[in-house]
Amino acid sequence: DGNGSPDVVATTNNGPVRTFVGHTKQALAVQLHGVGGNPMAVGARVTLRAPDGKKQVREISAGSGYLAQSESCVWFANVPTASQLSVSWPDGTLSAHALEATTGRVHIRR
Protein backbone atom coordinates (compact mmCIF):
# COMPACT_ATOMS: atom_id res chain seq x y z
CA ASP A 1 0.00 0.00 0.00
CA GLY A 2 3.06 2.26 -0.21
CA ASN A 3 3.19 3.21 3.49
CA GLY A 4 6.82 2.06 3.91
CA SER A 5 5.92 -1.01 5.94
CA PRO A 6 5.97 -4.61 4.64
CA ASP A 7 2.69 -6.31 3.75
CA VAL A 8 2.08 -10.02 3.22
CA VAL A 9 -0.35 -11.72 0.84
CA ALA A 10 -0.92 -15.45 1.36
CA THR A 11 -3.12 -18.06 -0.28
CA THR A 12 -3.93 -21.72 0.20
CA ASN A 13 -4.93 -24.22 -2.46
CA ASN A 14 -8.68 -23.82 -3.07
CA GLY A 15 -8.82 -21.34 -0.19
CA PRO A 16 -9.16 -17.62 0.34
CA VAL A 17 -6.52 -14.98 -0.25
CA ARG A 18 -5.40 -13.36 3.01
CA THR A 19 -3.71 -10.00 3.29
CA PHE A 20 -1.75 -8.81 6.32
CA VAL A 21 -1.07 -5.08 6.18
CA GLY A 22 1.91 -3.68 8.10
CA HIS A 23 1.50 -0.40 9.95
CA THR A 24 4.94 0.35 11.43
CA LYS A 25 6.58 3.59 10.35
CA GLN A 26 10.01 2.43 11.53
CA ALA A 27 10.82 0.04 8.65
CA LEU A 28 13.80 0.21 6.29
CA ALA A 29 13.63 -1.67 2.98
CA VAL A 30 16.93 -2.44 1.26
CA GLN A 31 16.48 -3.06 -2.47
CA LEU A 32 19.47 -4.62 -4.24
CA HIS A 33 20.10 -4.33 -7.98
CA GLY A 34 22.39 -7.04 -9.32
CA VAL A 35 24.07 -7.42 -12.69
CA GLY A 36 23.93 -9.77 -15.65
CA GLY A 37 21.63 -12.76 -15.33
CA ASN A 38 20.78 -11.97 -11.70
CA PRO A 39 19.24 -8.47 -11.67
CA MET A 40 17.40 -9.10 -8.36
CA ALA A 41 20.64 -10.22 -6.65
CA VAL A 42 19.15 -13.52 -5.48
CA GLY A 43 21.55 -15.09 -2.99
CA ALA A 44 22.97 -11.80 -1.71
CA ARG A 45 23.36 -11.37 2.05
CA VAL A 46 22.71 -7.96 3.64
CA THR A 47 24.13 -7.22 7.11
CA LEU A 48 23.02 -4.24 9.19
CA ARG A 49 25.53 -3.26 11.89
CA ALA A 50 24.27 -0.96 14.64
CA PRO A 51 26.66 1.44 16.44
CA ASP A 52 26.52 -0.78 19.57
CA GLY A 53 27.95 -3.72 17.58
CA LYS A 54 24.71 -5.70 17.21
CA LYS A 55 23.97 -6.97 13.74
CA GLN A 56 21.05 -8.31 11.77
CA VAL A 57 21.43 -10.41 8.62
CA ARG A 58 18.94 -10.92 5.78
CA GLU A 59 19.24 -12.85 2.52
CA ILE A 60 17.57 -12.27 -0.84
CA SER A 61 15.67 -15.37 -1.95
CA ALA A 62 13.51 -16.14 -4.98
CA GLY A 63 10.74 -18.17 -3.35
CA SER A 64 10.20 -20.50 -0.46
CA GLY A 65 7.64 -23.01 -1.61
CA TYR A 66 5.39 -24.27 -4.36
CA LEU A 67 4.41 -21.34 -6.61
CA ALA A 68 5.76 -18.89 -4.01
CA GLN A 69 7.54 -15.63 -4.72
CA SER A 70 9.50 -13.50 -2.29
CA GLU A 71 9.98 -9.77 -2.63
CA SER A 72 13.43 -8.89 -3.96
CA CYS A 73 14.30 -6.68 -1.01
CA VAL A 74 14.99 -7.18 2.69
CA TRP A 75 13.41 -5.37 5.63
CA PHE A 76 14.82 -4.09 8.92
CA ALA A 77 12.83 -2.45 11.74
CA ASN A 78 13.86 0.18 14.29
CA VAL A 79 17.23 0.88 12.64
CA PRO A 80 19.48 3.00 14.90
CA THR A 81 21.07 6.18 13.56
CA ALA A 82 24.68 5.74 12.31
CA SER A 83 24.11 2.09 11.35
CA GLN A 84 26.10 0.59 8.46
CA LEU A 85 25.09 -1.86 5.73
CA SER A 86 27.33 -4.42 4.11
CA VAL A 87 26.38 -6.62 1.17
CA SER A 88 27.89 -9.96 0.24
CA TRP A 89 26.89 -10.26 -3.41
CA PRO A 90 26.17 -13.65 -5.04
CA ASP A 91 29.51 -13.55 -6.89
CA GLY A 92 31.40 -13.22 -3.57
CA THR A 93 32.10 -9.47 -3.85
CA LEU A 94 31.66 -7.41 -0.68
CA SER A 95 30.49 -3.80 -0.46
CA ALA A 96 29.93 -1.41 2.47
CA HIS A 97 27.37 1.40 2.63
CA ALA A 98 26.64 4.19 5.09
CA LEU A 99 22.95 4.78 5.75
CA GLU A 100 21.58 8.26 5.16
CA ALA A 101 18.10 7.30 6.44
CA THR A 102 16.81 4.74 8.93
CA THR A 103 13.35 4.39 7.34
CA GLY A 104 11.99 4.22 3.82
CA ARG A 105 13.65 2.42 0.91
CA VAL A 106 17.35 2.29 0.07
CA HIS A 107 18.56 1.18 -3.39
CA ILE A 108 22.01 -0.40 -3.68
CA ARG A 109 23.49 -1.21 -7.07
CA ARG A 110 26.27 -3.72 -7.72
PDB file of C-alpha atoms in Angstrom:
ATOM      1  CA  ASP A   1       0.000   0.000   0.000  1.00  0.00           C
ATOM      2  CA  GLY A   2       3.060   2.265  -0.210  1.00  0.00           C
ATOM      3  CA  ASN A   3       3.194   3.210   3.492  1.00  0.00           C
ATOM      4  CA  GLY A   4       6.819   2.056   3.911  1.00  0.00           C
ATOM      5  CA  SER A   5       5.923  -1.015   5.944  1.00  0.00           C
ATOM      6  CA  PRO A   6       5.970  -4.610   4.641  1.00  0.00           C
ATOM      7  CA  ASP A   7       2.693  -6.305   3.747  1.00  0.00           C
ATOM      8  CA  VAL A   8       2.075 -10.021   3.220  1.00  0.00           C
ATOM      9  CA  VAL A   9      -0.354 -11.718   0.837  1.00  0.00           C
ATOM     10  CA  ALA A  10      -0.917 -15.451   1.359  1.00  0.00           C
ATOM     11  CA  THR A  11      -3.119 -18.058  -0.282  1.00  0.00           C
ATOM     12  CA  THR A  12      -3.926 -21.723   0.198  1.00  0.00           C
ATOM     13  CA  ASN A  13      -4.933 -24.220  -2.463  1.00  0.00           C
ATOM     14  CA  ASN A  14      -8.680 -23.825  -3.071  1.00  0.00           C
ATOM     15  CA  GLY A  15      -8.820 -21.337  -0.189  1.00  0.00           C
ATOM     16  CA  PRO A  16      -9.165 -17.622   0.340  1.00  0.00           C
ATOM     17  CA  VAL A  17      -6.520 -14.975  -0.250  1.00  0.00           C
ATOM     18  CA  ARG A  18      -5.405 -13.365   3.013  1.00  0.00           C
ATOM     19  CA  THR A  19      -3.705  -9.996   3.292  1.00  0.00           C
ATOM     20  CA  PHE A  20      -1.747  -8.808   6.318  1.00  0.00           C
ATOM     21  CA  VAL A  21      -1.067  -5.079   6.184  1.00  0.00           C
ATOM     22  CA  GLY A  22       1.914  -3.680   8.099  1.00  0.00           C
ATOM     23  CA  HIS A  23       1.495  -0.395   9.949  1.00  0.00           C
ATOM     24  CA  THR A  24       4.937   0.354  11.427  1.00  0.00           C
ATOM     25  CA  LYS A  25       6.582   3.595  10.352  1.00  0.00           C
ATOM     26  CA  GLN A  26      10.012   2.429  11.529  1.00  0.00           C
ATOM     27  CA  ALA A  27      10.823   0.039   8.651  1.00  0.00           C
ATOM     28  CA  LEU A  28      13.795   0.215   6.290  1.00  0.00           C
ATOM     29  CA  ALA A  29      13.627  -1.672   2.981  1.00  0.00           C
ATOM     30  CA  VAL A  30      16.927  -2.439   1.256  1.00  0.00           C
ATOM     31  CA  GLN A  31      16.483  -3.062  -2.474  1.00  0.00           C
ATOM     32  CA  LEU A  32      19.474  -4.622  -4.243  1.00  0.00           C
ATOM     33  CA  HIS A  33      20.096  -4.332  -7.978  1.00  0.00           C
ATOM     34  CA  GLY A  34      22.395  -7.041  -9.322  1.00  0.00           C
ATOM     35  CA  VAL A  35      24.066  -7.420 -12.689  1.00  0.00           C
ATOM     36  CA  GLY A  36      23.930  -9.770 -15.652  1.00  0.00           C
ATOM     37  CA  GLY A  37      21.631 -12.759 -15.333  1.00  0.00           C
ATOM     38  CA  ASN A  38      20.785 -11.973 -11.696  1.00  0.00           C
ATOM     39  CA  PRO A  39      19.238  -8.465 -11.667  1.00  0.00           C
ATOM     40  CA  MET A  40      17.399  -9.103  -8.363  1.00  0.00           C
ATOM     41  CA  ALA A  41      20.644 -10.221  -6.651  1.00  0.00           C
ATOM     42  CA  VAL A  42      19.150 -13.524  -5.484  1.00  0.00           C
ATOM     43  CA  GLY A  43      21.553 -15.094  -2.987  1.00  0.00           C
ATOM     44  CA  ALA A  44      22.969 -11.798  -1.713  1.00  0.00           C
ATOM     45  CA  ARG A  45      23.359 -11.371   2.050  1.00  0.00           C
ATOM     46  CA  VAL A  46      22.715  -7.964   3.644  1.00  0.00           C
ATOM     47  CA  THR A  47      24.126  -7.219   7.106  1.00  0.00           C
ATOM     48  CA  LEU A  48      23.016  -4.240   9.188  1.00  0.00           C
ATOM     49  CA  ARG A  49      25.530  -3.257  11.890  1.00  0.00           C
ATOM     50  CA  ALA A  50      24.272  -0.962  14.643  1.00  0.00           C
ATOM     51  CA  PRO A  51      26.657   1.439  16.442  1.00  0.00           C
ATOM     52  CA  ASP A  52      26.521  -0.779  19.567  1.00  0.00           C
ATOM     53  CA  GLY A  53      27.946  -3.724  17.580  1.00  0.00           C
ATOM     54  CA  LYS A  54      24.709  -5.698  17.213  1.00  0.00           C
ATOM     55  CA  LYS A  55      23.975  -6.970  13.736  1.00  0.00           C
ATOM     56  CA  GLN A  56      21.049  -8.307  11.766  1.00  0.00           C
ATOM     57  CA  VAL A  57      21.431 -10.408   8.617  1.00  0.00           C
ATOM     58  CA  ARG A  58      18.935 -10.918   5.785  1.00  0.00           C
ATOM     59  CA  GLU A  59      19.244 -12.850   2.518  1.00  0.00           C
ATOM     60  CA  ILE A  60      17.574 -12.266  -0.844  1.00  0.00           C
ATOM     61  CA  SER A  61      15.667 -15.371  -1.948  1.00  0.00           C
ATOM     62  CA  ALA A  62      13.514 -16.143  -4.976  1.00  0.00           C
ATOM     63  CA  GLY A  63      10.743 -18.170  -3.349  1.00  0.00           C
ATOM     64  CA  SER A  64      10.205 -20.499  -0.455  1.00  0.00           C
ATOM     65  CA  GLY A  65       7.635 -23.009  -1.612  1.00  0.00           C
ATOM     66  CA  TYR A  66       5.386 -24.268  -4.361  1.00  0.00           C
ATOM     67  CA  LEU A  67       4.409 -21.337  -6.614  1.00  0.00           C
ATOM     68  CA  ALA A  68       5.758 -18.886  -4.005  1.00  0.00           C
ATOM     69  CA  GLN A  69       7.535 -15.631  -4.722  1.00  0.00           C
ATOM     70  CA  SER A  70       9.504 -13.501  -2.287  1.00  0.00           C
ATOM     71  CA  GLU A  71       9.984  -9.772  -2.632  1.00  0.00           C
ATOM     72  CA  SER A  72      13.425  -8.895  -3.965  1.00  0.00           C
ATOM     73  CA  CYS A  73      14.299  -6.679  -1.012  1.00  0.00           C
ATOM     74  CA  VAL A  74      14.989  -7.181   2.687  1.00  0.00           C
ATOM     75  CA  TRP A  75      13.405  -5.374   5.629  1.00  0.00           C
ATOM     76  CA  PHE A  76      14.818  -4.093   8.917  1.00  0.00           C
ATOM     77  CA  ALA A  77      12.835  -2.454  11.743  1.00  0.00           C
ATOM     78  CA  ASN A  78      13.863   0.180  14.294  1.00  0.00           C
ATOM     79  CA  VAL A  79      17.225   0.883  12.641  1.00  0.00           C
ATOM     80  CA  PRO A  80      19.484   2.996  14.900  1.00  0.00           C
ATOM     81  CA  THR A  81      21.068   6.181  13.562  1.00  0.00           C
ATOM     82  CA  ALA A  82      24.675   5.739  12.312  1.00  0.00           C
ATOM     83  CA  SER A  83      24.114   2.087  11.345  1.00  0.00           C
ATOM     84  CA  GLN A  84      26.097   0.589   8.459  1.00  0.00           C
ATOM     85  CA  LEU A  85      25.089  -1.862   5.732  1.00  0.00           C
ATOM     86  CA  SER A  86      27.334  -4.418   4.108  1.00  0.00           C
ATOM     87  CA  VAL A  87      26.384  -6.615   1.166  1.00  0.00           C
ATOM     88  CA  SER A  88      27.888  -9.958   0.243  1.00  0.00           C
ATOM     89  CA  TRP A  89      26.889 -10.255  -3.409  1.00  0.00           C
ATOM     90  CA  PRO A  90      26.168 -13.648  -5.042  1.00  0.00           C
ATOM     91  CA  ASP A  91      29.510 -13.550  -6.890  1.00  0.00           C
ATOM     92  CA  GLY A  92      31.404 -13.215  -3.573  1.00  0.00           C
ATOM     93  CA  THR A  93      32.100  -9.471  -3.852  1.00  0.00           C
ATOM     94  CA  LEU A  94      31.657  -7.411  -0.676  1.00  0.00           C
ATOM     95  CA  SER A  95      30.493  -3.796  -0.462  1.00  0.00           C
ATOM     96  CA  ALA A  96      29.932  -1.409   2.471  1.00  0.00           C
ATOM     97  CA  HIS A  97      27.371   1.397   2.625  1.00  0.00           C
ATOM     98  CA  ALA A  98      26.638   4.194   5.085  1.00  0.00           C
ATOM     99  CA  LEU A  99      22.949   4.776   5.750  1.00  0.00           C
ATOM    100  CA  GLU A 100      21.585   8.255   5.161  1.00  0.00           C
ATOM    101  CA  ALA A 101      18.102   7.305   6.436  1.00  0.00           C
ATOM    102  CA  THR A 102      16.807   4.744   8.929  1.00  0.00           C
ATOM    103  CA  THR A 103      13.349   4.389   7.342  1.00  0.00           C
ATOM    104  CA  GLY A 104      11.993   4.224   3.820  1.00  0.00           C
ATOM    105  CA  ARG A 105      13.645   2.415   0.909  1.00  0.00           C
ATOM    106  CA  VAL A 106      17.351   2.292   0.069  1.00  0.00           C
ATOM    107  CA  HIS A 107      18.556   1.178  -3.387  1.00  0.00           C
ATOM    108  CA  ILE A 108      22.006  -0.396  -3.676  1.00  0.00           C
ATOM    109  CA  ARG A 109      23.492  -1.205  -7.069  1.00  0.00           C
ATOM    110  CA  ARG A 110      26.275  -3.721  -7.724  1.00  0.00           C
TER     111      ARG A 110
END
